PDB file of C-alpha atoms in Angstrom:
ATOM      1  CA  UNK A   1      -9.899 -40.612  18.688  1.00 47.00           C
ATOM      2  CA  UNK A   2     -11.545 -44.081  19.078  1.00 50.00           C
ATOM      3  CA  UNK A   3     -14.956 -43.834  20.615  1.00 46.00           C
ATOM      4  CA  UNK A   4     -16.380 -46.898  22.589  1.00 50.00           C
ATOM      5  CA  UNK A   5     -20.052 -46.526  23.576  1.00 58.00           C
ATOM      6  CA  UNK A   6     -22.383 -48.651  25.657  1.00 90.00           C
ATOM      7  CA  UNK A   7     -26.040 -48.778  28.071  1.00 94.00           C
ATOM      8  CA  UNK A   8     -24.835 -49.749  31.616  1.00 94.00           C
ATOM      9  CA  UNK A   9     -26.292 -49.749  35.246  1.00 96.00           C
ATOM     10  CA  UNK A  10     -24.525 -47.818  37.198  1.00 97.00           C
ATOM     11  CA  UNK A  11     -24.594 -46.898  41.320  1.00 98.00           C
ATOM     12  CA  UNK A  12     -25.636 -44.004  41.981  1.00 98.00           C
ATOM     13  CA  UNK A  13     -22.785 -43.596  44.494  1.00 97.00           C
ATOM     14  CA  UNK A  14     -20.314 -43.588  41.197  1.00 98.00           C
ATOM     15  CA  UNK A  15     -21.867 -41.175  39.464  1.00 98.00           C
ATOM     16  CA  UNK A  16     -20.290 -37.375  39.626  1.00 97.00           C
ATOM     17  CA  UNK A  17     -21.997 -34.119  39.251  1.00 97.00           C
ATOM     18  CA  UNK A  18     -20.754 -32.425  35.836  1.00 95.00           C
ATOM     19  CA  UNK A  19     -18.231 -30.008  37.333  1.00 94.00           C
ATOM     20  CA  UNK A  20     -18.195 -28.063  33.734  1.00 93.00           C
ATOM     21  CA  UNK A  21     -22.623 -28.094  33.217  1.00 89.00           C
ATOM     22  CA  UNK A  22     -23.562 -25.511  31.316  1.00 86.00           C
ATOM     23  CA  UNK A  23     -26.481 -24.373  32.821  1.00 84.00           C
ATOM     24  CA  UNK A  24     -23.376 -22.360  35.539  1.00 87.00           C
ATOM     25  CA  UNK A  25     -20.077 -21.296  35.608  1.00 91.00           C
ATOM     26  CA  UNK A  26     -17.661 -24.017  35.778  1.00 94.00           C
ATOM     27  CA  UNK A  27     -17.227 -25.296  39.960  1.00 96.00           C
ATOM     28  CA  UNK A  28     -14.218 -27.383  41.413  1.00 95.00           C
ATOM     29  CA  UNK A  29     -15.661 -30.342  42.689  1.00 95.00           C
ATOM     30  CA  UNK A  30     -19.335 -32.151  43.017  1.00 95.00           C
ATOM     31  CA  UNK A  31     -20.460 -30.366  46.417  1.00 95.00           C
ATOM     32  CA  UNK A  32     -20.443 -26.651  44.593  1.00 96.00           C
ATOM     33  CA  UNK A  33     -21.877 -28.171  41.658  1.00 96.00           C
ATOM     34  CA  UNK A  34     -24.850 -29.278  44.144  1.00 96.00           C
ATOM     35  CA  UNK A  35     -24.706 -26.318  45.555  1.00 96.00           C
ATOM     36  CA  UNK A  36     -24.666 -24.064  42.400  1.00 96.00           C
ATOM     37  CA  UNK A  37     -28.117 -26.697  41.264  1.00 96.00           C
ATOM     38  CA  UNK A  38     -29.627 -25.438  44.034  1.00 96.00           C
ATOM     39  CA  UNK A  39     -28.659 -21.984  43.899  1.00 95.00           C
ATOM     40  CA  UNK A  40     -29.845 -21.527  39.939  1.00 94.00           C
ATOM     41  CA  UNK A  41     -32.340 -24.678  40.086  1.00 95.00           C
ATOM     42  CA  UNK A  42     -33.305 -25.265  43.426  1.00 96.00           C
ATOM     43  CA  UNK A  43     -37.406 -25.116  42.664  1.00 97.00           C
ATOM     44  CA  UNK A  44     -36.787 -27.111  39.566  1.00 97.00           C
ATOM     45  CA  UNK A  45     -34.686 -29.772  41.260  1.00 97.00           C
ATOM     46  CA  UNK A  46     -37.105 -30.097  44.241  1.00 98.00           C
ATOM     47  CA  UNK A  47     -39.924 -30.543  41.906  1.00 98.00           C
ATOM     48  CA  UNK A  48     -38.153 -33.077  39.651  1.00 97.00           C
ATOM     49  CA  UNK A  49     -37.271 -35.115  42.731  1.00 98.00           C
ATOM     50  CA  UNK A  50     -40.959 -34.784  44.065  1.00 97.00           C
ATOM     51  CA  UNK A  51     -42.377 -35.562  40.416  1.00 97.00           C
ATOM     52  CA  UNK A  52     -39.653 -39.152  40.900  1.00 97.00           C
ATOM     53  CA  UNK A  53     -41.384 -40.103  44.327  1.00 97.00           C
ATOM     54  CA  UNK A  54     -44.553 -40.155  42.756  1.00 97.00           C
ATOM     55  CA  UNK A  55     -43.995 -41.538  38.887  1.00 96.00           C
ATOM     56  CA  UNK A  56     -40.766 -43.329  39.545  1.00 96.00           C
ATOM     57  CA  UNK A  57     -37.846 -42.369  37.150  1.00 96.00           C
ATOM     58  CA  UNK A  58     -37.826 -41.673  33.663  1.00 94.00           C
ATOM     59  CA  UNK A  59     -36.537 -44.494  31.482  1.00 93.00           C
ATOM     60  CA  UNK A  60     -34.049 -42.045  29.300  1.00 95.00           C
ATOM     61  CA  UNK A  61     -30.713 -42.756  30.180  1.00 96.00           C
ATOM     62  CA  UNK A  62     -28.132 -40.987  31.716  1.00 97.00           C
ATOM     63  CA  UNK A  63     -25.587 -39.845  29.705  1.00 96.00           C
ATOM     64  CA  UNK A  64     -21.460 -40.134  31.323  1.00 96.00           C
ATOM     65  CA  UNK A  65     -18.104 -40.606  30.451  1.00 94.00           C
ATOM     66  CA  UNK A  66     -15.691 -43.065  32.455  1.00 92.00           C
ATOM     67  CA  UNK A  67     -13.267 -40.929  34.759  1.00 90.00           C
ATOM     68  CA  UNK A  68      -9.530 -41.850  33.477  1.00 86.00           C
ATOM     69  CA  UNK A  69      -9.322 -44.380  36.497  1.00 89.00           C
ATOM     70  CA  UNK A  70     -12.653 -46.147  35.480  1.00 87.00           C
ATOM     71  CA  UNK A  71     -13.908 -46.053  39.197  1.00 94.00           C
ATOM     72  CA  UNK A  72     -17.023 -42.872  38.713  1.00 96.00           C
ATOM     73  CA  UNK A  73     -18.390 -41.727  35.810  1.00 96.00           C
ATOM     74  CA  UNK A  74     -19.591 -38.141  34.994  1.00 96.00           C
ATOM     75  CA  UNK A  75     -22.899 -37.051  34.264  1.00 96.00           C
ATOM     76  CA  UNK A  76     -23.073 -34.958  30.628  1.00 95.00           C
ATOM     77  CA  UNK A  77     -26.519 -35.295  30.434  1.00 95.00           C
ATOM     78  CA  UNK A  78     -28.634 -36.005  33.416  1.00 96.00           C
ATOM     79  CA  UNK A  79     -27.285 -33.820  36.115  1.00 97.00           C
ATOM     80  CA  UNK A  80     -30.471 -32.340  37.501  1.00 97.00           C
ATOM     81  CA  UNK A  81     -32.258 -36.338  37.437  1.00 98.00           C
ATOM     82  CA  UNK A  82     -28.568 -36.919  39.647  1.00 98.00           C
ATOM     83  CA  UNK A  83     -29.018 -33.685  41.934  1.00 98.00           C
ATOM     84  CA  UNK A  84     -32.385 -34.920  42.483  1.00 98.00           C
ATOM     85  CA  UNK A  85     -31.553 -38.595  43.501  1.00 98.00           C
ATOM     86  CA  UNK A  86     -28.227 -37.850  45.377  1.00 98.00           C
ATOM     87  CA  UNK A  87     -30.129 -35.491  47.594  1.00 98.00           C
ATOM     88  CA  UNK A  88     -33.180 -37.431  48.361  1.00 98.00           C
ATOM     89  CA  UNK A  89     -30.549 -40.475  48.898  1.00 98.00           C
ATOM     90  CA  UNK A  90     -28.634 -37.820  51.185  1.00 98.00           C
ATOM     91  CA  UNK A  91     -30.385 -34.446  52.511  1.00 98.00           C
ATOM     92  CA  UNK A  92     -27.438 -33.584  54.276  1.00 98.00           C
ATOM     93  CA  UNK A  93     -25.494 -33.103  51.020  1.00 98.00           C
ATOM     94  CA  UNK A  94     -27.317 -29.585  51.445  1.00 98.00           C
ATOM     95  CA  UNK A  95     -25.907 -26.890  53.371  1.00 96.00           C
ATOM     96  CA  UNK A  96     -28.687 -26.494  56.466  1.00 96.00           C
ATOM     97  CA  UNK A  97     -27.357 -22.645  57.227  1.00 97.00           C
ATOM     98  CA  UNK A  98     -27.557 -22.085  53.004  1.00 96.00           C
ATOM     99  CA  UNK A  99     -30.772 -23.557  52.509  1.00 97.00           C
ATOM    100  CA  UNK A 100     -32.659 -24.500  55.473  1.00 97.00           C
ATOM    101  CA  UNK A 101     -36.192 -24.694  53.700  1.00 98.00           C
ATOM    102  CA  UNK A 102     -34.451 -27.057  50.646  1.00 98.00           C
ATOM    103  CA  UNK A 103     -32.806 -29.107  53.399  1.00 98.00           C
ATOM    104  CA  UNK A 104     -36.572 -29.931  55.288  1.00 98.00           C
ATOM    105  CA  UNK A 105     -38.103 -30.506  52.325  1.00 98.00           C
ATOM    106  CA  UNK A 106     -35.493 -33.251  50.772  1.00 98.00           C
ATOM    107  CA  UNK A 107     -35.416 -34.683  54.432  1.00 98.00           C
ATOM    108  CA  UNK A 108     -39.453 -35.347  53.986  1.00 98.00           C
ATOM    109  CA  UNK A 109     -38.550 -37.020  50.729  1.00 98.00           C
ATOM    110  CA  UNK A 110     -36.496 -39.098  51.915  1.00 98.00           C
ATOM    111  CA  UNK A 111     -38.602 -40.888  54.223  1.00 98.00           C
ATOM    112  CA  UNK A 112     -40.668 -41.989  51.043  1.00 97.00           C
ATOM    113  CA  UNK A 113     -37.090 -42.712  48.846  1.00 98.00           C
ATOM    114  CA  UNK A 114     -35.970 -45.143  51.280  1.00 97.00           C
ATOM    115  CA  UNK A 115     -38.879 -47.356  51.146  1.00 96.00           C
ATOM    116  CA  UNK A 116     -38.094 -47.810  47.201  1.00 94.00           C
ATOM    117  CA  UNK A 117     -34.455 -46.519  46.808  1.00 97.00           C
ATOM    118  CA  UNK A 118     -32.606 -46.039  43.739  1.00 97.00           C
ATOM    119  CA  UNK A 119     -29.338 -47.219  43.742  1.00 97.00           C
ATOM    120  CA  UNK A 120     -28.346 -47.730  40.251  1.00 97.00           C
ATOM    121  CA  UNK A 121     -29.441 -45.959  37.128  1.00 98.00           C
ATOM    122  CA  UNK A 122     -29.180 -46.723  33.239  1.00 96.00           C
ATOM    123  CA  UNK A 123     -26.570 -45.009  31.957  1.00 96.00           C
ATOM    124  CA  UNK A 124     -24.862 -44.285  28.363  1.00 95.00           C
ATOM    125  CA  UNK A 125     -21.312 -44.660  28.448  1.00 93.00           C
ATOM    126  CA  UNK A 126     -18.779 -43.339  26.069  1.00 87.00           C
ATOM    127  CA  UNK A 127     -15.445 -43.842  27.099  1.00 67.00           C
ATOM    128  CA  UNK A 128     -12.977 -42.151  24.400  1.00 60.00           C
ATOM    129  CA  UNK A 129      -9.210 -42.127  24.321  1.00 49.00           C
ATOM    130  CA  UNK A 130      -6.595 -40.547  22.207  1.00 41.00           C
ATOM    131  CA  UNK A 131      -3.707 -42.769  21.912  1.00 41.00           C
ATOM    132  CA  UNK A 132      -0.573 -40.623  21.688  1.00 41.00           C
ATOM    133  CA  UNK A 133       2.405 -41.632  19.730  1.00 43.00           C
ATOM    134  CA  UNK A 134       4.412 -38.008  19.227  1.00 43.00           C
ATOM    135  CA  UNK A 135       3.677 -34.786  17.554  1.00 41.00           C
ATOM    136  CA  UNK A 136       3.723 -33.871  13.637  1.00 41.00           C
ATOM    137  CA  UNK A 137       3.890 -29.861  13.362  1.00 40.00           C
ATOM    138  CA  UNK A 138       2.051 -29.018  16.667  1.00 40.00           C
ATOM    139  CA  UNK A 139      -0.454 -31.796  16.040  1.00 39.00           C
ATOM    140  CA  UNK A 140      -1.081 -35.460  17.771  1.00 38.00           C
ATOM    141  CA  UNK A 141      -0.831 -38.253  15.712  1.00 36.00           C
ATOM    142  CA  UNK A 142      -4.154 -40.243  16.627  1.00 36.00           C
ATOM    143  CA  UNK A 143      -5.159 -43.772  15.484  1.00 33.00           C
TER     144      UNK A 143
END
């Protein structure tokens, strides 16, 4: 397995909720992995994105690796800083019958978000591939 690593800015809009974070049980796509955030980390993520209006963003990098297709990226480390921006970029990402009160509040912060949006974040990229060439007794041959 060859392992390419690299910092990067990337949009916001191409990042991806981890779908397998460990803080829950594995979801199937990004909107129950908000969903779940909210559900075991709602508080949390509400504070962290309150805590970003007022001291901007921390300058630790996101950690992701490059989707097979190279167009998003997802977030291995990073995913509550993500939950945080994506919903104060978007408060209707949240469910208004699920979580009415979490819904008004990221609404409020959003007024202050878009006067300074953040678009684009510095990420951490590692982009590994396993180039195939057969198998020797159940195993891959990797180079």
């Amino acid at each position: 397995m060859a392992i390419e690593k690299n910092y990067k800015q990337i949009a916001l809009a191409r990042l991806v909720l981890n779908p397998e974070n460990d803080r829950f049980e594995p979801v199937i796509n990004e909107e129950e992995a908000i969903e779940m955030m909210l559900l075991k980390l709602g508080t949390k993520i509400f504070n962290l994105a309150s805590d970003i209006i007022r001291r901007g963003l921390s300058k630790k990098p996101f950690y992701v690796i490059s989707t097979q297709d190279g167009k998003k990226y997802i977030v291995k480390d990073g995913n509550r800083r993500t939950t945080a921006l994506k919903l104060m970029a978007r408060p209707q990402l949240i469910d208004k019958d699920k979580y009415p009160e979490y819904r008004k509040r990221f609404e409020r912060l959003h007024k202050y978000f878009i006067n300074k949006p953040i678009k684009s974040v510095l990420c951490y990229v590692f982009l590994a591939y396993i180039i195939h060439s057969g198998f020797i007794s159940g195993y891959q041959n990797r180079y």
